[in-house]
Coordinates of C-alpha atoms in Angstrom, one line a residue:
Chain A
M18 CA -5.5 -22.7 34.0
S19 CA -3.5 -20.9 31.3
I20 CA -1.8 -22.9 28.7
L21 CA 0.9 -21.7 26.4
V22 CA 1.3 -23.6 23.2
I23 CA 4.5 -23.0 21.2
A24 CA 3.7 -22.8 17.5
E25 CA 5.8 -24.8 15.0
H26 CA 6.2 -23.0 11.7
D27 CA 8.6 -22.0 9.0
N28 CA 7.9 -18.3 9.2
A29 CA 5.3 -18.7 6.4
A30 CA 2.9 -21.4 7.5
L31 CA 1.8 -23.1 10.7
K32 CA 3.0 -26.7 10.8
P33 CA 0.1 -29.3 11.3
A34 CA 1.9 -30.6 14.5
T35 CA 0.8 -27.4 16.2
L36 CA -2.8 -28.3 15.6
N37 CA -2.4 -31.7 17.3
T38 CA -0.7 -29.9 20.2
I39 CA -3.6 -27.5 20.5
T40 CA -6.0 -30.5 20.8
A41 CA -3.8 -31.9 23.7
A42 CA -4.0 -28.4 25.3
S43 CA -7.8 -28.4 25.1
E44 CA -8.0 -31.8 26.7
I45 CA -6.1 -30.3 29.7
G46 CA -8.7 -27.5 29.7
G47 CA -8.1 -23.8 30.1
D48 CA -7.3 -20.7 28.2
I49 CA -5.1 -21.4 25.3
T50 CA -2.5 -18.9 24.2
V51 CA -0.3 -19.6 21.2
L52 CA 3.2 -18.2 21.0
V53 CA 4.5 -17.5 17.5
A54 CA 8.2 -16.7 17.6
G55 CA 9.9 -16.1 14.3
S56 CA 10.9 -13.5 11.8
G57 CA 8.4 -12.1 9.4
C58 CA 5.8 -14.5 10.8
D59 CA 2.6 -12.4 10.6
A60 CA 0.8 -14.9 8.4
V61 CA 1.6 -17.7 10.9
A62 CA 0.1 -15.6 13.7
Q63 CA -3.1 -15.0 11.6
Q64 CA -3.4 -18.8 11.0
A65 CA -2.9 -19.5 14.6
A66 CA -5.5 -17.0 15.7
A67 CA -8.1 -18.8 13.4
V68 CA -7.5 -22.2 15.0
N69 CA -10.5 -23.4 16.9
G70 CA -10.0 -23.0 20.7
V71 CA -7.2 -20.5 20.6
S72 CA -8.0 -17.4 22.7
K73 CA -4.8 -15.4 22.2
V74 CA -1.8 -15.3 19.9
L75 CA 1.4 -13.7 21.1
V76 CA 3.9 -12.8 18.3
A77 CA 7.5 -12.3 18.9
D78 CA 8.8 -11.1 15.5
N79 CA 12.5 -10.7 15.5
A80 CA 15.5 -11.8 13.5
A81 CA 16.8 -13.5 16.7
Y82 CA 14.0 -16.1 16.4
E83 CA 14.2 -16.7 12.6
N84 CA 15.9 -20.1 12.8
Q85 CA 14.4 -21.2 16.1
L86 CA 17.7 -21.3 17.8
P87 CA 17.0 -22.8 21.2
E88 CA 19.4 -20.5 23.0
N89 CA 17.2 -17.5 22.2
L90 CA 13.9 -19.3 22.0
A91 CA 14.1 -21.0 25.4
E92 CA 14.8 -17.7 27.2
L93 CA 11.8 -16.1 25.5
I94 CA 9.4 -19.0 26.2
A95 CA 10.6 -19.2 29.9
E96 CA 9.9 -15.5 30.3
V97 CA 6.5 -15.5 28.5
G98 CA 5.4 -18.8 30.1
K99 CA 6.6 -18.6 33.6
D100 CA 3.2 -17.8 35.0
S101 CA 1.4 -20.4 32.8
S102 CA 0.1 -23.6 34.3
H103 CA 1.3 -25.5 31.2
I104 CA 3.7 -25.0 28.3
L105 CA 3.2 -27.3 25.4
A106 CA 5.1 -27.9 22.1
P107 CA 5.0 -30.6 19.5
A108 CA 7.5 -33.4 20.0
S109 CA 9.3 -32.6 16.8
T110 CA 13.0 -32.2 16.5
S111 CA 12.4 -28.5 17.1
G112 CA 10.2 -28.9 20.2
K113 CA 12.6 -31.5 21.6
N114 CA 15.4 -29.1 21.1
F115 CA 14.2 -26.1 23.0
M116 CA 11.6 -27.4 25.5
P117 CA 14.0 -29.2 28.0
R118 CA 16.0 -25.9 27.9
V119 CA 12.8 -24.0 28.9
A120 CA 12.1 -26.5 31.7
A121 CA 15.6 -26.2 33.1
L122 CA 15.4 -22.4 33.0
L123 CA 12.2 -22.7 35.0
G124 CA 13.7 -25.3 37.3
V125 CA 11.0 -27.9 36.5
A126 CA 10.8 -31.3 35.0
Q127 CA 10.0 -31.7 31.3
I128 CA 7.5 -34.4 30.2
S129 CA 8.4 -35.8 26.8
D130 CA 6.2 -37.1 24.0
I131 CA 2.9 -37.5 25.8
T132 CA 0.3 -39.7 24.2
A133 CA -2.6 -39.0 26.5
V134 CA -3.9 -36.5 29.0
K135 CA -5.4 -38.0 32.1
G136 CA -5.8 -34.8 34.1
A137 CA -4.3 -31.4 34.4
D138 CA -1.2 -32.9 36.1
T139 CA -1.3 -36.5 34.9
F140 CA 0.0 -37.7 31.5
V141 CA 0.8 -40.9 29.7
R142 CA 4.1 -41.3 27.8
P143 CA 5.8 -44.3 26.1
I144 CA 9.1 -45.5 27.5
Y145 CA 11.5 -48.3 26.4
A146 CA 10.8 -47.8 22.7
G147 CA 7.1 -47.9 23.2
N148 CA 7.2 -51.2 25.0
A149 CA 5.8 -49.7 28.2
L150 CA 3.4 -46.8 28.9
A151 CA 4.2 -44.7 31.9
T152 CA 1.6 -42.6 33.7
V153 CA 3.4 -39.7 35.3
Q154 CA 2.1 -37.0 37.7
S155 CA 3.7 -33.6 38.0
S156 CA 3.7 -31.4 41.1
D157 CA 5.7 -28.7 39.4
A158 CA 4.1 -25.2 39.2
V159 CA 4.6 -25.1 35.4
K160 CA 4.2 -28.3 33.4
V161 CA 6.5 -28.3 30.5
I162 CA 5.4 -30.9 27.9
T163 CA 6.1 -32.1 24.4
V164 CA 3.2 -33.7 22.6
R165 CA 3.3 -36.7 20.3
G166 CA 1.3 -35.4 17.3
T167 CA 0.0 -38.8 16.1
A168 CA -1.7 -39.4 19.4
F169 CA -4.0 -36.4 19.1
D170 CA -6.3 -35.2 16.3
E171 CA -5.7 -31.9 14.6
A172 CA -7.7 -29.0 15.9
A173 CA -9.9 -27.3 13.3
K174 CA -8.0 -24.7 11.4
E175 CA -11.0 -22.4 11.4
G176 CA -13.6 -21.3 13.9
G177 CA -11.3 -19.5 16.3
S178 CA -11.1 -15.8 16.8
G179 CA -8.1 -15.3 19.0
S180 CA -6.7 -11.9 19.5
V181 CA -3.2 -11.2 18.2
E182 CA -0.8 -9.3 20.3
A183 CA 2.8 -8.3 19.5
L184 CA 5.5 -9.0 22.0
D185 CA 8.5 -6.8 22.4
I186 CA 10.9 -9.2 24.0
V187 CA 14.2 -9.8 22.3
K188 CA 16.4 -12.5 23.6
S189 CA 19.5 -12.5 21.5
Q190 CA 22.9 -13.8 22.4
D191 CA 26.0 -14.6 20.3
I192 CA 26.9 -18.0 21.6
A193 CA 25.2 -19.9 18.8
T194 CA 24.8 -18.9 15.1
F195 CA 22.8 -20.5 12.3
V196 CA 25.1 -21.5 9.4
G197 CA 22.7 -23.2 7.0
E198 CA 20.4 -26.0 6.3
E199 CA 19.8 -28.7 3.7
L200 CA 16.2 -29.8 3.5
T201 CA 15.0 -32.8 1.5
E202 CA 12.8 -31.8 -1.3
S203 CA 9.7 -33.9 -1.8
E204 CA 6.4 -33.6 -3.7
R205 CA 4.9 -36.3 -1.5
P206 CA 2.9 -35.8 1.7
E207 CA 4.8 -35.2 4.9
L208 CA 5.7 -38.5 6.5
T209 CA 4.2 -37.8 9.9
G210 CA 0.9 -36.6 8.6
A211 CA 0.4 -39.0 5.7
K212 CA -2.7 -41.3 5.5
I213 CA -0.6 -44.0 3.8
V214 CA 3.1 -44.7 4.4
I215 CA 5.1 -47.2 2.4
S216 CA 8.5 -48.0 4.0
G217 CA 11.5 -49.9 2.8
G218 CA 14.2 -51.6 4.8
R219 CA 17.5 -53.4 4.3
G220 CA 15.7 -55.8 1.9
M221 CA 15.6 -53.0 -0.7
Q222 CA 19.3 -53.7 -1.3
N223 CA 20.1 -50.2 -2.6
G224 CA 18.8 -46.7 -3.0
E225 CA 17.9 -47.1 -6.6
N226 CA 15.4 -49.8 -5.7
F227 CA 13.4 -47.2 -3.7
A228 CA 12.2 -46.0 -7.0
M229 CA 9.9 -49.0 -7.0
L230 CA 8.3 -47.8 -3.7
E231 CA 8.0 -44.3 -5.2
K232 CA 5.9 -45.6 -8.0
V233 CA 3.5 -47.4 -5.6
A234 CA 3.5 -44.3 -3.3
D235 CA 2.5 -42.1 -6.3
K236 CA -0.5 -44.3 -7.0
L237 CA -1.6 -44.3 -3.4
G238 CA -0.7 -40.7 -2.5
A239 CA 1.5 -42.1 0.1
A240 CA 4.6 -40.9 1.9
I241 CA 7.8 -42.9 1.9
G242 CA 9.6 -44.0 5.0
A243 CA 12.5 -46.2 5.8
S244 CA 13.9 -48.4 8.5
R245 CA 17.1 -47.4 10.3
A246 CA 18.9 -50.2 8.4
A247 CA 18.0 -48.6 5.1
V248 CA 19.2 -45.2 6.3
D249 CA 22.4 -46.5 7.9
A250 CA 23.2 -48.3 4.6
G251 CA 22.9 -44.9 2.9
F252 CA 19.9 -46.0 0.7
V253 CA 17.8 -42.9 1.7
P254 CA 18.3 -39.7 3.8
N255 CA 17.8 -39.9 7.5
D256 CA 14.7 -37.7 7.7
M257 CA 12.8 -40.6 6.2
Q258 CA 13.6 -42.9 9.2
V259 CA 10.6 -44.3 11.1
G260 CA 11.3 -45.5 14.6
Q261 CA 12.2 -44.8 18.2
T262 CA 15.0 -42.4 17.1
G263 CA 13.3 -41.2 13.9
K264 CA 9.8 -40.2 13.2
I265 CA 6.7 -41.6 14.8
V266 CA 3.9 -42.3 12.3
A267 CA 0.3 -43.6 12.8
P268 CA -1.2 -43.6 9.3
D269 CA -4.3 -45.5 8.2
L270 CA -2.2 -47.9 6.2
Y271 CA 1.5 -48.7 6.8
I272 CA 3.2 -50.9 4.2
A273 CA 6.5 -52.4 5.4
V274 CA 8.6 -53.7 2.6
G275 CA 11.7 -55.7 3.3
I276 CA 11.7 -54.6 6.9
S277 CA 12.3 -57.3 9.6
G278 CA 10.5 -55.4 12.3
A279 CA 13.1 -54.7 15.0
I280 CA 11.8 -53.2 18.3
Q281 CA 13.3 -49.8 17.3
H282 CA 11.3 -49.7 14.1
L283 CA 8.0 -50.9 15.7
A284 CA 8.2 -48.1 18.2
G285 CA 7.7 -45.7 15.3
M286 CA 4.8 -47.3 13.5
K287 CA 2.9 -49.8 15.6
D288 CA 0.0 -47.5 16.2
S289 CA -0.9 -47.5 12.5
K290 CA -4.5 -48.6 11.8
V291 CA -3.6 -51.3 9.3
I292 CA -0.2 -52.7 8.9
V293 CA 0.9 -54.7 5.8
A294 CA 4.2 -56.6 5.7
I295 CA 5.9 -57.8 2.5
N296 CA 8.9 -59.9 3.3
K297 CA 10.4 -63.1 2.0
D298 CA 11.4 -64.3 5.5
E299 CA 8.2 -65.7 7.0
E300 CA 9.8 -65.7 10.5
A301 CA 10.4 -61.9 10.4
P302 CA 9.0 -60.3 13.6
I303 CA 7.1 -57.8 11.5
F304 CA 4.5 -60.5 10.7
Q305 CA 3.6 -60.6 14.4
V306 CA 2.1 -57.1 14.2
A307 CA 1.0 -57.1 10.6
D308 CA -2.7 -57.3 9.8
Y309 CA -1.9 -58.6 6.3
G310 CA 1.3 -60.4 5.6
L311 CA 2.6 -61.5 2.3
V312 CA 5.6 -63.8 2.2
A313 CA 7.1 -63.0 -1.1
D314 CA 10.2 -61.6 -2.9
L315 CA 9.7 -57.8 -2.9
F316 CA 11.3 -57.4 -6.3
Q317 CA 8.4 -59.4 -7.8
A318 CA 5.7 -58.3 -5.4
I319 CA 6.2 -54.5 -5.5
P320 CA 6.1 -54.1 -9.3
E321 CA 3.0 -56.3 -9.3
L322 CA 1.4 -54.3 -6.6
E323 CA 2.1 -51.1 -8.6
E324 CA 0.7 -52.5 -11.8
K325 CA -2.5 -53.8 -10.1
L326 CA -3.3 -50.7 -8.1
Chain B
M18 CA 40.7 -28.8 26.0
K19 CA 38.8 -31.1 28.3
I20 CA 35.8 -33.2 27.2
L21 CA 33.2 -34.6 29.6
V22 CA 31.2 -37.6 28.3
A23 CA 28.1 -38.6 30.1
V24 CA 27.3 -42.3 30.0
K25 CA 24.2 -44.1 31.1
R26 CA 23.7 -47.7 32.1
V27 CA 20.5 -49.0 30.4
V28 CA 19.0 -52.3 29.5
D29 CA 20.6 -53.8 26.4
A30 CA 18.9 -52.5 23.2
Y31 CA 18.1 -56.1 22.0
V32 CA 16.4 -57.2 25.2
K33 CA 12.6 -57.6 25.0
I34 CA 11.5 -55.9 28.2
R35 CA 8.7 -57.1 30.5
V36 CA 6.4 -54.8 32.4
K37 CA 5.8 -55.9 36.1
S38 CA 2.3 -57.2 36.7
D39 CA 1.8 -54.8 39.7
G40 CA 2.4 -51.8 37.4
S41 CA 5.4 -50.6 39.4
G42 CA 7.8 -50.6 36.5
V43 CA 9.8 -52.7 34.1
D44 CA 11.4 -55.9 35.3
L45 CA 15.1 -55.6 34.9
A46 CA 16.1 -58.1 37.6
N47 CA 18.1 -60.4 35.3
A48 CA 18.2 -58.3 32.2
K49 CA 21.5 -57.7 30.3
M50 CA 22.7 -54.1 30.8
A51 CA 24.9 -52.1 28.6
V52 CA 26.1 -48.6 27.7
N53 CA 23.2 -46.6 26.1
P54 CA 23.9 -46.8 22.3
F55 CA 23.8 -43.0 21.9
C56 CA 26.3 -42.7 24.8
E57 CA 28.7 -45.1 23.0
I58 CA 28.6 -42.7 20.0
A59 CA 29.4 -39.8 22.3
I60 CA 32.4 -41.7 23.8
E61 CA 33.6 -42.6 20.3
E62 CA 33.4 -38.9 19.2
A63 CA 35.3 -37.7 22.2
I64 CA 38.1 -40.3 21.6
R65 CA 38.3 -39.3 18.0
L66 CA 38.7 -35.6 19.0
K67 CA 41.5 -36.7 21.3
E68 CA 43.2 -38.7 18.6
K69 CA 43.0 -35.7 16.3
G70 CA 44.8 -33.7 19.0
V71 CA 41.8 -31.4 19.6
A72 CA 41.2 -32.7 23.1
D73 CA 43.7 -33.3 25.9
E74 CA 41.6 -35.2 28.3
V75 CA 38.4 -37.2 28.1
I76 CA 36.4 -37.7 31.3
A77 CA 33.6 -40.2 31.5
V78 CA 30.9 -39.8 34.0
S79 CA 27.9 -41.9 35.0
I80 CA 25.2 -41.3 37.6
G81 CA 23.5 -44.1 39.3
E82 CA 24.1 -47.2 41.5
K83 CA 27.5 -48.8 41.9
S84 CA 26.9 -51.1 39.0
C85 CA 27.2 -48.2 36.5
Q86 CA 31.0 -48.3 37.2
E87 CA 30.9 -51.2 34.6
Q88 CA 29.8 -48.7 32.0
I89 CA 32.5 -46.2 33.0
R90 CA 35.0 -49.0 32.7
T91 CA 33.8 -49.6 29.2
A92 CA 34.3 -45.9 28.3
L93 CA 37.8 -46.1 29.8
A94 CA 38.6 -49.3 27.8
L95 CA 37.5 -47.4 24.6
G96 CA 39.9 -44.6 25.4
A97 CA 38.5 -42.2 28.0
D98 CA 41.3 -41.1 30.4
R99 CA 39.5 -41.2 33.8
G100 CA 36.0 -41.7 35.2
I101 CA 33.7 -40.1 37.7
H102 CA 30.9 -42.1 39.3
V103 CA 28.2 -40.1 40.9
D104 CA 26.7 -42.5 43.4
A105 CA 22.9 -42.1 43.4
A106 CA 19.8 -44.1 43.0
A107 CA 19.2 -45.8 39.6
D108 CA 16.5 -43.5 38.3
V109 CA 17.7 -40.0 38.8
Q110 CA 15.6 -37.7 36.6
P111 CA 17.0 -35.6 33.7
L112 CA 16.9 -32.2 35.5
A113 CA 18.9 -33.7 38.5
V114 CA 21.4 -35.3 36.1
A115 CA 21.8 -32.0 34.3
R116 CA 22.4 -30.3 37.7
V117 CA 25.1 -32.8 38.6
L118 CA 26.7 -32.4 35.2
Q119 CA 26.6 -28.6 35.7
K120 CA 28.6 -29.0 38.9
L121 CA 31.2 -31.2 37.2
V122 CA 31.5 -28.9 34.3
E123 CA 32.3 -26.0 36.6
K124 CA 34.6 -28.1 38.9
E125 CA 36.6 -29.7 36.1
G126 CA 36.7 -26.7 33.7
I127 CA 35.1 -28.6 30.8
D128 CA 35.1 -27.1 27.3
L129 CA 32.9 -29.6 25.5
V130 CA 30.2 -31.9 26.9
L131 CA 29.2 -34.9 24.8
L132 CA 26.0 -36.8 25.5
G133 CA 23.7 -39.1 23.7
K134 CA 20.6 -37.5 22.4
Q135 CA 18.4 -39.8 24.4
S136 CA 18.5 -42.9 26.6
I137 CA 16.7 -45.9 25.2
D138 CA 15.0 -46.7 28.5
S139 CA 13.3 -43.4 29.5
D140 CA 13.3 -42.0 26.0
N141 CA 13.4 -38.4 27.4
N142 CA 15.8 -36.6 25.1
Q143 CA 16.3 -33.8 27.7
V144 CA 19.6 -33.9 29.6
G145 CA 21.9 -32.2 27.1
Q146 CA 19.4 -29.4 26.5
M147 CA 18.9 -28.9 30.3
L148 CA 22.6 -28.8 30.9
G149 CA 22.8 -26.1 28.2
A150 CA 20.3 -24.0 30.0
L151 CA 21.9 -24.4 33.5
T152 CA 25.4 -23.6 32.3
G153 CA 24.4 -21.0 29.7
M154 CA 26.2 -23.0 27.1
P155 CA 25.0 -23.3 23.5
Q156 CA 23.7 -26.6 22.4
G157 CA 24.1 -28.7 19.3
T158 CA 21.6 -31.5 19.6
F159 CA 21.1 -34.5 17.4
A160 CA 24.5 -34.1 15.9
C161 CA 25.5 -36.1 12.8
K162 CA 28.7 -34.2 12.2
L163 CA 31.0 -32.3 14.5
E164 CA 34.0 -30.2 13.9
V165 CA 35.8 -28.5 16.7
A166 CA 38.4 -25.7 16.0
D167 CA 39.2 -22.1 16.8
G168 CA 37.1 -22.1 20.0
K169 CA 34.0 -23.2 18.1
A170 CA 32.0 -26.3 17.5
V171 CA 30.4 -26.5 14.2
V172 CA 27.5 -29.1 14.4
T173 CA 25.4 -30.5 11.7
R174 CA 22.1 -31.5 13.2
E175 CA 19.5 -34.0 12.1
V176 CA 16.2 -32.1 11.9
D177 CA 12.7 -33.1 10.6
G178 CA 13.1 -31.7 7.1
G179 CA 16.8 -32.7 6.6
E180 CA 20.0 -31.3 8.1
Q181 CA 20.9 -28.0 9.8
T182 CA 24.3 -26.6 10.7
V183 CA 25.0 -24.3 13.6
S184 CA 28.2 -22.8 15.0
L185 CA 28.6 -22.8 18.7
K186 CA 31.0 -20.9 20.9
L187 CA 32.9 -23.2 23.3
P188 CA 32.2 -24.2 26.0
A189 CA 29.2 -26.1 24.4
V190 CA 27.0 -29.1 24.8
V191 CA 26.6 -31.6 21.9
T192 CA 24.2 -34.5 21.9
T193 CA 24.8 -37.3 19.4
D194 CA 22.6 -38.9 16.8
L195 CA 23.1 -42.4 15.5
R196 CA 24.8 -41.4 12.3
L197 CA 27.6 -39.3 14.0
N198 CA 30.0 -42.2 13.9
E199 CA 30.5 -46.0 14.2
P200 CA 31.7 -46.8 17.7
R201 CA 34.8 -49.0 18.0
Y202 CA 35.1 -52.2 20.0
A203 CA 37.4 -52.3 23.0
S204 CA 40.4 -54.6 22.6
L205 CA 41.4 -57.0 25.3
P206 CA 44.6 -55.2 26.1
N207 CA 42.7 -51.9 26.4
I208 CA 40.1 -53.6 28.7
M209 CA 43.0 -54.7 30.9
K210 CA 44.6 -51.2 30.9
A211 CA 41.2 -49.7 31.8
K212 CA 41.3 -51.5 35.1
K213 CA 44.2 -49.4 36.1
K214 CA 42.5 -46.1 35.2
Q215 CA 41.1 -44.0 38.0
I216 CA 37.4 -43.7 38.8
D217 CA 36.5 -41.2 41.5
T218 CA 33.3 -41.5 43.3
V219 CA 31.2 -38.5 44.6
T220 CA 27.6 -38.2 45.8
P221 CA 25.1 -35.6 44.6
D222 CA 25.1 -34.3 48.2
E223 CA 28.8 -33.6 48.0
L224 CA 28.2 -31.7 44.8
G225 CA 25.4 -29.8 46.5
V226 CA 22.7 -31.2 44.2
D227 CA 19.2 -32.2 45.4
V228 CA 18.1 -35.1 43.2
S229 CA 14.4 -35.0 44.1
S230 CA 12.0 -34.5 41.2
G231 CA 8.6 -32.9 40.7
L232 CA 7.6 -35.8 38.5
K233 CA 6.3 -39.1 39.9
V234 CA 5.6 -42.3 38.0
V235 CA 2.1 -43.4 39.0
S236 CA 2.1 -46.6 37.0
V237 CA 3.8 -48.5 34.2
E238 CA 1.7 -50.7 31.9
A239 CA 2.2 -52.8 28.9
P240 CA 0.8 -51.2 25.7
P241 CA -2.2 -52.7 24.2
A242 CA -1.1 -55.8 22.4
R243 CA -1.4 -55.9 18.6
S244 CA -2.4 -59.3 17.5
A245 CA -1.0 -61.0 14.4
G246 CA -3.3 -60.8 11.4
I247 CA -3.5 -63.1 8.5
K248 CA -1.2 -64.1 5.7
V249 CA -2.3 -63.5 2.2
E250 CA -1.2 -65.6 -0.7
S251 CA -1.0 -63.1 -3.5
I252 CA -0.9 -59.4 -4.4
D253 CA -4.5 -59.7 -5.8
E254 CA -5.7 -61.0 -2.4
L255 CA -3.8 -58.3 -0.6
I256 CA -5.3 -55.5 -2.7
S257 CA -8.8 -56.9 -2.4
K258 CA -8.5 -57.2 1.4
L259 CA -7.2 -53.6 1.7
K260 CA -10.1 -52.4 -0.5
T261 CA -13.0 -54.4 0.9
E262 CA -12.1 -55.6 4.4
A263 CA -9.8 -52.9 5.7
K264 CA -11.1 -50.1 3.4
V265 CA -7.9 -48.2 3.5
I266 CA -7.2 -47.8 -0.2

C-alpha cells in the first residue's frame, strides 16, 4: 500500500496536525509519502522528511500553492495521489476544504474526521455531533480521508530519513484569488494541541470578563476556548470555538466555565481526560460529563482559583 | 442571476438521538425533523441577495424521500421562488448529492450555489467542495461574510487561525458557517403563500446520476459513556483533587 499524506503548514513550519495524520497513516500500514505544497516551503519539506515513518517527501513549490487555495491544490493532489491506496490530510479547516474536492476529482467517496483505523479499508468516524460512532468500509480504489488529530498521537519529529523530491507540476487557474487574511494573535498554546484548556460560555457575560480566564490560563499554561454562545454573543473571536462546528479538543484537563454543556459543545471536548465544570446552575448538563463539578458563581470562583494556583 | 440553495432534512438539532441496539443506525422513527441549521443560513443568505436585487430567482432543492418536501416548503415560505425535489432514498452520500446538484446547475443555468458547510447528522462537510470539483467552479467554504458584485463573489471564510478572504469568479459554490447571518422566521401569510409555489419532482435516474456509493456503513454504535464524577465544595478541594487525584496540574 502507498499512502500519501498532505502536509499542513504555513510555508515555514509543519503544523502538528500533520504528525497525528502520519500516525494514522502508519496504523493503516504501507509506504508513507508526504506531499508538501506551498511557496518557499523548503524548510517544511526538511521537517517532514525527518518525521519518523516517512519514506519520501514530494515538494510542489510554486506561488500557485502559497495560500492553499483548494482549486489549485485539489488538482495537484488528485494527480499526484491517483495511484495511491490512501490519501490522508488533517481534518483542519484546510484539509476539510480541499479533500472533498480531491475525492470528487477522483470520483470516490471521502471519509471525514476518522477517529480510528480498523483495517486498510475500515475506519471509525463520529456522526450526530459525536453521539454515535459509525464504522465505515470503503471499496473505492483510492481512500480519501481526513483525520481527527486528537484521536491519534503525534509521530516523532525525528528519526525519519525520507528522501526529498521536487515536483514540477503547476496547477494554476484564475477562478479564485486570495485576497487576505486576519489571524488571531496569541501567545498561548494552540487550542487543539494544548494540554490544558479553559473555556468560557455565555455565563462570562461579556468579552472583558474573559480576562479572568486569561489569568488562570497563564498560570496553567493553558489555551483558552469558548462555547458557541460566547462566540455568537461576540465575547471572543470564532476561532476559539470548541464544538461540533468549531474545534475538537482532547486535552488532559478541560475546565468549562459558565458553559451549560449543549450537545454541540460536548461534541468538541468530551474526549478530554479530566473535565472540570464551574457553573452556578447545578442542573446544567455539563455536570453529567464533568469529573469534578463546582456549583458556584464563576465571578467569585475564578479569581479565587487564580489566586490559589 | 439565479441561485440554487441545497436544503437537507435532518433530525432537529436539539433532539438527543438514540443508537439502535442492533448497531444498524440511529433510531429516527419518531424524532422531530427539521431543516439542517447550516442550510437555513444558506436560504437566508440567498433571500437577502434577492432582496438586495443581486439575485432574480432562488431555487431550493432537496434530495431524499418524499418527506423532504416539508423542508423545501420551509425554504419557499422563507422566500425561495420554487423548489425541486429529487426523489431518492434518505441516505444519499455526498458524492451522489454533488453529482445531482451538478446536473441541476447545468440544467438551470445557476450562477451561485449556496449550501450549508455540513449537515448535523452525518457531519461530513463535503458536498459543496465536491460540487466545486465536478463543475469546475471555485469554492468559498465556511463563509461568514459574502458579497456578490461584478461577476464575483468575495467570501470571508472562517479558518483555524482566524479569517481569510477569497475572491471567486462566478459561477461559484459557497458553503455557510453559523455566523454568516441570523435566519428569519417564516410568517403565517408566507407559509400559506408557499403552498401555492411550485415544487418539481425528478429522480436521479432522470438526471442520469447513479447514487450508489463506494462507502458502506458496517455498524453504528453509541460512544463509550462518560459517567458523572463528583461535586466538590470549594476551590481548595478542586485544586487538591486536580493535583493529587487526577494529577493534571
